[in-house]
């Protein structure tokens, strides 16, 4: 039996299960034979938030916003270049490789692409069993029981464990991916676009399943999506990222009344299947700038319809506007 | 044999069947589809993966690879610029080539893979102009530059020399649109043109397409799985499932009074931003099961295995596409469901 890393329970008093502060991930841009660093892609800058046990935070952003890198950095699937990640009181960033590996029992990931994230040569038993062997070693029959029970939880028959990934549809594969993440009974899960590759009718099945699982297992979750309306069905709070920085964090009940100009534009651009719904359409100028060369000051200012010269001067701080509602924009009082 | 095509109809597909022969058997991708698009109209063809919607677009362009594909029945009638009508199913390749990219053009989903990476975008736009309009290279390049300006690419004189990799995804999709419109086509087939784009860029592209349709007056067959986008762009909607049209109506009617159980289920399963104070913890309706395999020939209604109103008769014969609005003076609304006379459906669609 491998020893489980001890988890400090002191943090339970503050109520936070996951505490992220100042998380940063830069990727070096290297050139030439000497692999000289010529620049940096600032994928994630100064990410700070906390999550209570059983709480779901939706993370929304467009491509290049750094949302996937943020999710991976939290589990150290990519090494953060700065900041702190505390899980239940334990500082995760300084754990050695072996300890970190065992620690992942508590922090798991659900991936986007149900076709690419399952090994096509392995049966479902072995796909789910690998994680169980590492984290919760037990006898062969106990292991099969565990696999059968988690398969049932995600709505698949127990005999699915004898089959290969290609024998399943996209929605069923995503259920297998979810079962793999949950088979070791984690308390925190990063779900990276788990329903984006699925058809609408199947997407609804998986969203409902995730709702059930988070309730039954009291899961804390970072739910990453590019789709504001999907996030709304699962999240307690929503965090909006743009070019590596957090623009706004708001309670889900305020989602249709955001304050930050970027969130407003994002909301207005999301098409709704309702002919009576005539939301004011805000068309943003141009495209996302390169994260290797982000604008000075507020990173959104080059596309913002309300940008003023002062926006170039300093990075606006996340400021609390109402309980649980924060936005990083210096012009909010003028825009309200 | 061919019923006449009314003057304002740009595309009339009638009873089209498309099969693909593979190692695992015959895939019945399109099983008797009827579609009509009028001048200046946008028809959205909606469906999930495997519904046959992309096969419809390729068939209309005369681009189904044969083998393995075969158009086994039906006609694809296209109104030409001179007013004559040609059947894209039976027309000789020589004729089809003068139509494709000229009178009918296509905007593909993936601007990254649909543009040739080794030629400047100007070359790629100019190519079809030279081919179809018989103008000089210089004139075609000038047209390319003009088109980049039309689709809102800044500094077109410089951009026309650039290669696709020098542009962002949104820019590339604008180039695709410029290419599609360069010969002033009367029908544009847009197959998931915004699916690969971020929502803020999608909003820009949809806005552009709307503006261009107003200025150029072309008809658009807009193929998508996204019901929000449909609601945004379409005049009329045809819902496709299992290779058949199961419902067709004007956009407003379809969203406000859907009749087919599949359309109803699909609309109920879309996550929405504006419904109620918070979606949190609220259940989405989920259609049980999955899309049936096109390899298995269904005797009755293709949706029967997933339908919550299924009765014995649904399994015995394919239901006809019936006009459910007749006699009310309402715009046409057709359903392929034998249970549409049920009190609640009939009440909803009227």
GROMACS .gro file of N, CA and C in nm, chain A residues 54 61-63 169 199-205 207-209 211-212 214-215 226-230 232-236 252-253 255-257 262 265-267 269-279 281-288 303, chain B residues 47-50 53 168-171 196 198-204 206-207 210 225-229 231-232 251-252 255-256 262 266-267 269-291 306:
model
  348
   54UNK      N    1  -1.760   2.116  -0.262
   54UNK     CA    2  -1.891   2.105  -0.325
   54UNK      C    3  -1.930   2.224  -0.411
   61UNK      N    4  -1.413   3.165  -2.132
   61UNK     CA    5  -1.324   3.250  -2.210
   61UNK      C    6  -1.319   3.198  -2.352
   62UNK      N    7  -1.266   3.281  -2.444
   62UNK     CA    8  -1.254   3.238  -2.583
   62UNK      C    9  -1.118   3.172  -2.601
   63UNK      N   10  -1.091   3.122  -2.723
   63UNK     CA   11  -0.961   3.061  -2.744
   63UNK      C   12  -0.851   3.165  -2.719
  169UNK      N   13  -2.047   0.545  -2.830
  169UNK     CA   14  -2.073   0.672  -2.898
  169UNK      C   15  -1.999   0.784  -2.825
  199UNK      N   16  -2.312   1.652  -2.946
  199UNK     CA   17  -2.433   1.707  -3.006
  199UNK      C   18  -2.527   1.758  -2.896
  200UNK      N   19  -2.613   1.853  -2.933
  200UNK     CA   20  -2.700   1.917  -2.834
  200UNK      C   21  -2.778   1.818  -2.748
  201UNK      N   22  -2.839   1.718  -2.812
  201UNK     CA   23  -2.926   1.629  -2.735
  201UNK      C   24  -2.843   1.544  -2.639
  202UNK      N   25  -2.720   1.512  -2.676
  202UNK     CA   26  -2.634   1.432  -2.589
  202UNK      C   27  -2.569   1.521  -2.484
  203UNK      N   28  -2.539   1.644  -2.522
  203UNK     CA   29  -2.482   1.742  -2.431
  203UNK      C   30  -2.571   1.759  -2.309
  204UNK      N   31  -2.703   1.765  -2.332
  204UNK     CA   32  -2.797   1.782  -2.221
  204UNK      C   33  -2.789   1.663  -2.125
  205UNK      N   34  -2.773   1.542  -2.180
  205UNK     CA   35  -2.761   1.423  -2.094
  205UNK      C   36  -2.639   1.435  -2.004
  207UNK      N   37  -2.466   1.713  -1.917
  207UNK     CA   38  -2.480   1.822  -1.819
  207UNK      C   39  -2.563   1.775  -1.700
  208UNK      N   40  -2.673   1.706  -1.727
  208UNK     CA   41  -2.756   1.654  -1.618
  208UNK      C   42  -2.679   1.555  -1.531
  209UNK      N   43  -2.598   1.470  -1.596
  209UNK     CA   44  -2.518   1.373  -1.522
  209UNK      C   45  -2.419   1.444  -1.429
  211UNK      N   46  -2.448   1.736  -1.302
  211UNK     CA   47  -2.526   1.793  -1.190
  211UNK      C   48  -2.550   1.689  -1.081
  212UNK      N   49  -2.590   1.568  -1.123
  212UNK     CA   50  -2.616   1.461  -1.026
  212UNK      C   51  -2.489   1.426  -0.949
  214UNK      N   52  -2.207   1.594  -0.897
  214UNK     CA   53  -2.153   1.694  -0.804
  214UNK      C   54  -2.235   1.696  -0.676
  215UNK      N   55  -2.365   1.673  -0.687
  215UNK     CA   56  -2.450   1.671  -0.569
  215UNK      C   57  -2.422   1.546  -0.485
  226UNK      N   58  -1.640   2.751  -2.322
  226UNK     CA   59  -1.643   2.876  -2.397
  226UNK      C   60  -1.787   2.926  -2.406
  227UNK      N   61  -1.881   2.848  -2.351
  227UNK     CA   62  -2.022   2.875  -2.371
  227UNK      C   63  -2.089   2.920  -2.240
  228UNK      N   64  -2.125   3.048  -2.235
  228UNK     CA   65  -2.185   3.103  -2.113
  228UNK      C   66  -2.312   3.030  -2.073
  229UNK      N   67  -2.392   2.987  -2.171
  229UNK     CA   68  -2.520   2.928  -2.134
  229UNK      C   69  -2.502   2.787  -2.075
  230UNK      N   70  -2.397   2.716  -2.116
  230UNK     CA   71  -2.371   2.583  -2.059
  230UNK      C   72  -2.324   2.597  -1.914
  232UNK      N   73  -2.390   2.808  -1.701
  232UNK     CA   74  -2.496   2.852  -1.613
  232UNK      C   75  -2.569   2.736  -1.544
  233UNK      N   76  -2.572   2.620  -1.610
  233UNK     CA   77  -2.648   2.508  -1.553
  233UNK      C   78  -2.573   2.434  -1.445
  234UNK      N   79  -2.444   2.462  -1.430
  234UNK     CA   80  -2.365   2.386  -1.334
  234UNK      C   81  -2.297   2.470  -1.227
  235UNK      N   82  -2.283   2.599  -1.251
  235UNK     CA   83  -2.192   2.677  -1.167
  235UNK      C   84  -2.263   2.755  -1.058
  236UNK      N   85  -2.192   2.772  -0.945
  236UNK     CA   86  -2.238   2.863  -0.842
  236UNK      C   87  -2.192   3.004  -0.875
  252UNK      N   88  -2.378   3.323  -1.027
  252UNK     CA   89  -2.448   3.282  -1.149
  252UNK      C   90  -2.581   3.357  -1.166
  253UNK      N   91  -2.642   3.398  -1.054
  253UNK     CA   92  -2.768   3.471  -1.064
  253UNK      C   93  -2.751   3.607  -1.130
  255UNK      N   94  -2.543   3.653  -1.385
  255UNK     CA   95  -2.476   3.629  -1.513
  255UNK      C   96  -2.534   3.711  -1.628
  256UNK      N   97  -2.663   3.736  -1.625
  256UNK     CA   98  -2.722   3.812  -1.735
  256UNK      C   99  -2.712   3.963  -1.710
  257UNK      N  100  -2.653   4.001  -1.596
  257UNK     CA  101  -2.631   4.144  -1.569
  257UNK      C  102  -2.485   4.170  -1.533
  262UNK      N  103  -1.621   4.343  -2.139
  262UNK     CA  104  -1.594   4.219  -2.214
  262UNK      C  105  -1.704   4.116  -2.189
  265UNK      N  106  -2.004   4.203  -2.384
  265UNK     CA  107  -1.992   4.172  -2.527
  265UNK      C  108  -2.010   4.022  -2.551
  266UNK      N  109  -1.949   3.943  -2.464
  266UNK     CA  110  -1.957   3.797  -2.475
  266UNK      C  111  -2.104   3.752  -2.464
  267UNK      N  112  -2.173   3.808  -2.368
  267UNK     CA  113  -2.313   3.774  -2.345
  267UNK      C  114  -2.397   3.814  -2.467
  269UNK      N  115  -2.308   3.839  -2.766
  269UNK     CA  116  -2.273   3.764  -2.887
  269UNK      C  117  -2.323   3.620  -2.883
  270UNK      N  118  -2.368   3.572  -2.766
  270UNK     CA  119  -2.415   3.433  -2.756
  270UNK      C  120  -2.555   3.423  -2.813
  271UNK      N  121  -2.571   3.353  -2.926
  271UNK     CA  122  -2.703   3.349  -2.988
  271UNK      C  123  -2.799   3.259  -2.910
  272UNK      N  124  -2.921   3.308  -2.890
  272UNK     CA  125  -3.022   3.231  -2.816
  272UNK      C  126  -3.131   3.182  -2.912
  273UNK      N  127  -3.180   3.060  -2.893
  273UNK     CA  128  -3.284   3.008  -2.982
  273UNK      C  129  -3.422   3.061  -2.945
  274UNK      N  130  -3.438   3.192  -2.947
  274UNK     CA  131  -3.565   3.251  -2.911
  274UNK      C  132  -3.587   3.376  -2.997
  275UNK      N  133  -3.683   3.371  -3.090
  275UNK     CA  134  -3.701   3.484  -3.182
  275UNK      C  135  -3.744   3.613  -3.112
  276UNK      N  136  -3.795   3.603  -2.989
  276UNK     CA  137  -3.837   3.724  -2.917
  276UNK      C  138  -3.723   3.787  -2.839
  277UNK      N  139  -3.615   3.710  -2.826
  277UNK     CA  140  -3.503   3.756  -2.747
  277UNK      C  141  -3.418   3.849  -2.833
  278UNK      N  142  -3.439   3.979  -2.817
  278UNK     CA  143  -3.358   4.071  -2.897
  278UNK      C  144  -3.265   4.144  -2.801
  279UNK      N  145  -3.153   4.079  -2.774
  279UNK     CA  146  -3.056   4.141  -2.686
  279UNK      C  147  -2.979   4.245  -2.764
  281UNK      N  148  -2.692   4.402  -2.935
  281UNK     CA  149  -2.577   4.334  -2.990
  281UNK      C  150  -2.455   4.425  -2.984
  282UNK      N  151  -2.353   4.379  -2.913
  282UNK     CA  152  -2.229   4.455  -2.906
  282UNK      C  153  -2.127   4.384  -2.993
  283UNK      N  154  -2.086   4.449  -3.103
  283UNK     CA  155  -1.986   4.386  -3.190
  283UNK      C  156  -1.848   4.437  -3.152
  284UNK      N  157  -1.761   4.346  -3.111
  284UNK     CA  158  -1.626   4.385  -3.075
  284UNK      C  159  -1.545   4.410  -3.201
  285UNK      N  160  -1.449   4.503  -3.188
  285UNK     CA  161  -1.359   4.530  -3.299
  285UNK      C  162  -1.256   4.418  -3.310
  286UNK      N  163  -1.215   4.387  -3.429
  286UNK     CA  164  -1.097   4.303  -3.458
  286UNK      C  165  -1.091   4.171  -3.382
  287UNK      N  166  -0.969   4.120  -3.367
  287UNK     CA  167  -0.946   3.989  -3.307
  287UNK      C  168  -0.867   4.000  -3.178
  288UNK      N  169  -0.854   3.883  -3.113
  288UNK     CA  170  -0.775   3.874  -2.990
  288UNK      C  171  -0.627   3.906  -3.022
  303UNK      N  172  -0.984   4.615  -2.780
  303UNK     CA  173  -1.112   4.580  -2.842
  303UNK      C  174  -1.230   4.643  -2.770
  383UNK      N  175  -2.937   2.008  -3.806
  383UNK     CA  176  -2.935   1.868  -3.767
  383UNK      C  177  -2.813   1.838  -3.684
  384UNK      N  178  -2.814   1.724  -3.618
  384UNK     CA  179  -2.699   1.682  -3.537
  384UNK      C  180  -2.605   1.600  -3.625
  385UNK      N  181  -2.492   1.556  -3.568
  385UNK     CA  182  -2.400   1.477  -3.650
  385UNK      C  183  -2.471   1.352  -3.700
  386UNK      N  184  -2.447   1.317  -3.825
  386UNK     CA  185  -2.507   1.198  -3.882
  386UNK      C  186  -2.647   1.220  -3.937
  389UNK      N  187  -2.691   1.639  -4.311
  389UNK     CA  188  -2.698   1.777  -4.358
  389UNK      C  189  -2.578   1.817  -4.443
  504UNK      N  190  -0.565   3.558  -3.872
  504UNK     CA  191  -0.636   3.492  -3.763
  504UNK      C  192  -0.752   3.410  -3.820
  505UNK      N  193  -0.814   3.328  -3.735
  505UNK     CA  194  -0.926   3.245  -3.779
  505UNK      C  195  -1.042   3.326  -3.836
  506UNK      N  196  -1.073   3.437  -3.771
  506UNK     CA  197  -1.182   3.522  -3.817
  506UNK      C  198  -1.152   3.583  -3.953
  507UNK      N  199  -1.026   3.627  -3.970
  507UNK     CA  200  -0.982   3.684  -4.098
  507UNK      C  201  -0.991   3.581  -4.210
  532UNK      N  202  -1.624   2.691  -3.604
  532UNK     CA  203  -1.488   2.685  -3.550
  532UNK      C  204  -1.446   2.818  -3.487
  534UNK      N  205  -1.477   3.168  -3.230
  534UNK     CA  206  -1.522   3.215  -3.100
  534UNK      C  207  -1.649   3.298  -3.115
  535UNK      N  208  -1.729   3.307  -3.008
  535UNK     CA  209  -1.859   3.374  -3.022
  535UNK      C  210  -1.848   3.520  -3.062
  536UNK      N  211  -1.747   3.592  -3.013
  536UNK     CA  212  -1.740   3.734  -3.051
  536UNK      C  213  -1.705   3.747  -3.199
  537UNK      N  214  -1.625   3.652  -3.251
  537UNK     CA  215  -1.591   3.653  -3.394
  537UNK      C  216  -1.711   3.602  -3.474
  538UNK      N  217  -1.779   3.501  -3.420
  538UNK     CA  218  -1.900   3.450  -3.485
  538UNK      C  219  -2.002   3.562  -3.507
  539UNK      N  220  -2.018   3.646  -3.406
  539UNK     CA  221  -2.113   3.757  -3.417
  539UNK      C  222  -2.071   3.850  -3.531
  540UNK      N  223  -1.940   3.875  -3.545
  540UNK     CA  224  -1.891   3.960  -3.654
  540UNK      C  225  -1.923   3.898  -3.790
  542UNK      N  226  -2.152   3.661  -3.871
  542UNK     CA  227  -2.296   3.657  -3.900
  542UNK      C  228  -2.346   3.794  -3.943
  543UNK      N  229  -2.295   3.897  -3.878
  543UNK     CA  230  -2.332   4.033  -3.911
  543UNK      C  231  -2.290   4.065  -4.055
  546UNK      N  232  -2.511   3.882  -4.309
  546UNK     CA  233  -2.641   3.950  -4.321
  546UNK      C  234  -2.629   4.074  -4.410
  561UNK      N  235  -2.561   2.315  -3.674
  561UNK     CA  236  -2.622   2.239  -3.566
  561UNK      C  237  -2.666   2.334  -3.455
  562UNK      N  238  -2.631   2.463  -3.470
  562UNK     CA  239  -2.651   2.558  -3.361
  562UNK      C  240  -2.784   2.632  -3.376
  563UNK      N  241  -2.880   2.601  -3.288
  563UNK     CA  242  -3.014   2.657  -3.301
  563UNK      C  243  -3.016   2.807  -3.272
  564UNK      N  244  -2.923   2.853  -3.190
  564UNK     CA  245  -2.915   2.997  -3.163
  564UNK      C  246  -2.878   3.073  -3.290
  565UNK      N  247  -2.783   3.018  -3.365
  565UNK     CA  248  -2.739   3.080  -3.490
  565UNK      C  249  -2.854   3.079  -3.592
  567UNK      N  250  -3.170   3.089  -3.538
  567UNK     CA  251  -3.267   3.189  -3.500
  567UNK      C  252  -3.221   3.327  -3.544
  568UNK      N  253  -3.090   3.345  -3.545
  568UNK     CA  254  -3.028   3.472  -3.578
  568UNK      C  255  -3.031   3.501  -3.729
  587UNK      N  256  -3.896   3.065  -3.953
  587UNK     CA  257  -3.814   3.060  -3.832
  587UNK      C  258  -3.895   3.083  -3.705
  588UNK      N  259  -3.974   3.188  -3.706
  588UNK     CA  260  -4.050   3.222  -3.587
  588UNK      C  261  -4.145   3.109  -3.547
  591UNK      N  262  -3.960   2.807  -3.391
  591UNK     CA  263  -3.914   2.824  -3.253
  591UNK      C  264  -4.030   2.843  -3.155
  592UNK      N  265  -4.139   2.903  -3.205
  592UNK     CA  266  -4.250   2.932  -3.115
  592UNK      C  267  -4.350   2.818  -3.109
  598UNK      N  268  -3.900   1.549  -3.230
  598UNK     CA  269  -3.755   1.570  -3.232
  598UNK      C  270  -3.721   1.719  -3.219
  602UNK      N  271  -3.515   1.880  -2.917
  602UNK     CA  272  -3.392   1.953  -2.946
  602UNK      C  273  -3.397   2.093  -2.884
  603UNK      N  274  -3.510   2.161  -2.903
  603UNK     CA  275  -3.523   2.296  -2.848
  603UNK      C  276  -3.520   2.295  -2.696
  605UNK      N  277  -3.357   2.089  -2.517
  605UNK     CA  278  -3.228   2.047  -2.462
  605UNK      C  279  -3.119   2.153  -2.477
  606UNK      N  280  -3.151   2.267  -2.539
  606UNK     CA  281  -3.050   2.372  -2.554
  606UNK      C  282  -3.037   2.453  -2.425
  607UNK      N  283  -2.915   2.463  -2.373
  607UNK     CA  284  -2.897   2.550  -2.256
  607UNK      C  285  -2.926   2.695  -2.295
  608UNK      N  286  -2.996   2.766  -2.211
  608UNK     CA  287  -3.031   2.904  -2.243
  608UNK      C  288  -2.980   2.999  -2.137
  609UNK      N  289  -2.953   3.121  -2.179
  609UNK     CA  290  -2.902   3.221  -2.085
  609UNK      C  291  -3.012   3.291  -2.009
  610UNK      N  292  -3.127   3.306  -2.075
  610UNK     CA  293  -3.223   3.402  -2.023
  610UNK      C  294  -3.341   3.340  -1.951
  611UNK      N  295  -3.344   3.209  -1.941
  611UNK     CA  296  -3.463   3.148  -1.886
  611UNK      C  297  -3.457   3.147  -1.733
  612UNK      N  298  -3.549   3.216  -1.670
  612UNK     CA  299  -3.551   3.218  -1.524
  612UNK      C  300  -3.432   3.294  -1.468
  613UNK      N  301  -3.427   3.304  -1.340
  613UNK     CA  302  -3.323   3.381  -1.272
  613UNK      C  303  -3.188   3.311  -1.283
  614UNK      N  304  -3.189   3.178  -1.268
  614UNK     CA  305  -3.064   3.105  -1.269
  614UNK      C  306  -3.090   2.965  -1.319
  615UNK      N  307  -2.998   2.914  -1.399
  615UNK     CA  308  -3.017   2.779  -1.451
  615UNK      C  309  -2.965   2.678  -1.353
  616UNK      N  310  -2.901   2.728  -1.248
  616UNK     CA  311  -2.828   2.643  -1.158
  616UNK      C  312  -2.914   2.532  -1.100
  617UNK      N  313  -2.870   2.407  -1.121
  617UNK     CA  314  -2.942   2.295  -1.064
  617UNK      C  315  -3.067   2.258  -1.143
  618UNK      N  316  -3.105   2.342  -1.239
  618UNK     CA  317  -3.223   2.309  -1.316
  618UNK      C  318  -3.188   2.203  -1.420
  619UNK      N  319  -3.281   2.114  -1.448
  619UNK     CA  320  -3.254   2.006  -1.541
  619UNK      C  321  -3.280   2.051  -1.683
  620UNK      N  322  -3.195   2.004  -1.773
  620UNK     CA  323  -3.221   2.022  -1.914
  620UNK      C  324  -3.298   1.899  -1.961
  621UNK      N  325  -3.388   1.918  -2.056
  621UNK     CA  326  -3.452   1.801  -2.114
  621UNK      C  327  -3.347   1.730  -2.198
  622UNK      N  328  -3.336   1.599  -2.182
  622UNK     CA  329  -3.240   1.524  -2.262
  622UNK      C  330  -3.315   1.420  -2.344
  623UNK      N  331  -3.295   1.423  -2.476
  623UNK     CA  332  -3.355   1.321  -2.560
  623UNK      C  333  -3.284   1.189  -2.530
  624UNK      N  334  -3.356   1.084  -2.492
  624UNK     CA  335  -3.287   0.959  -2.460
  624UNK      C  336  -3.223   0.897  -2.584
  625UNK      N  337  -3.121   0.814  -2.561
  625UNK     CA  338  -3.061   0.738  -2.671
  625UNK      C  339  -2.973   0.823  -2.761
  626UNK      N  340  -2.934   0.766  -2.875
  626UNK     CA  341  -2.847   0.836  -2.969
  626UNK      C  342  -2.902   0.823  -3.111
  627UNK      N  343  -2.842   0.902  -3.201
  627UNK     CA  344  -2.881   0.899  -3.342
  627UNK      C  345  -2.860   0.757  -3.397
  642UNK      N  346  -3.639   0.690  -3.012
  642UNK     CA  347  -3.606   0.787  -2.908
  642UNK      C  348  -3.727   0.871  -2.869
   0.00000   0.00000   0.00000
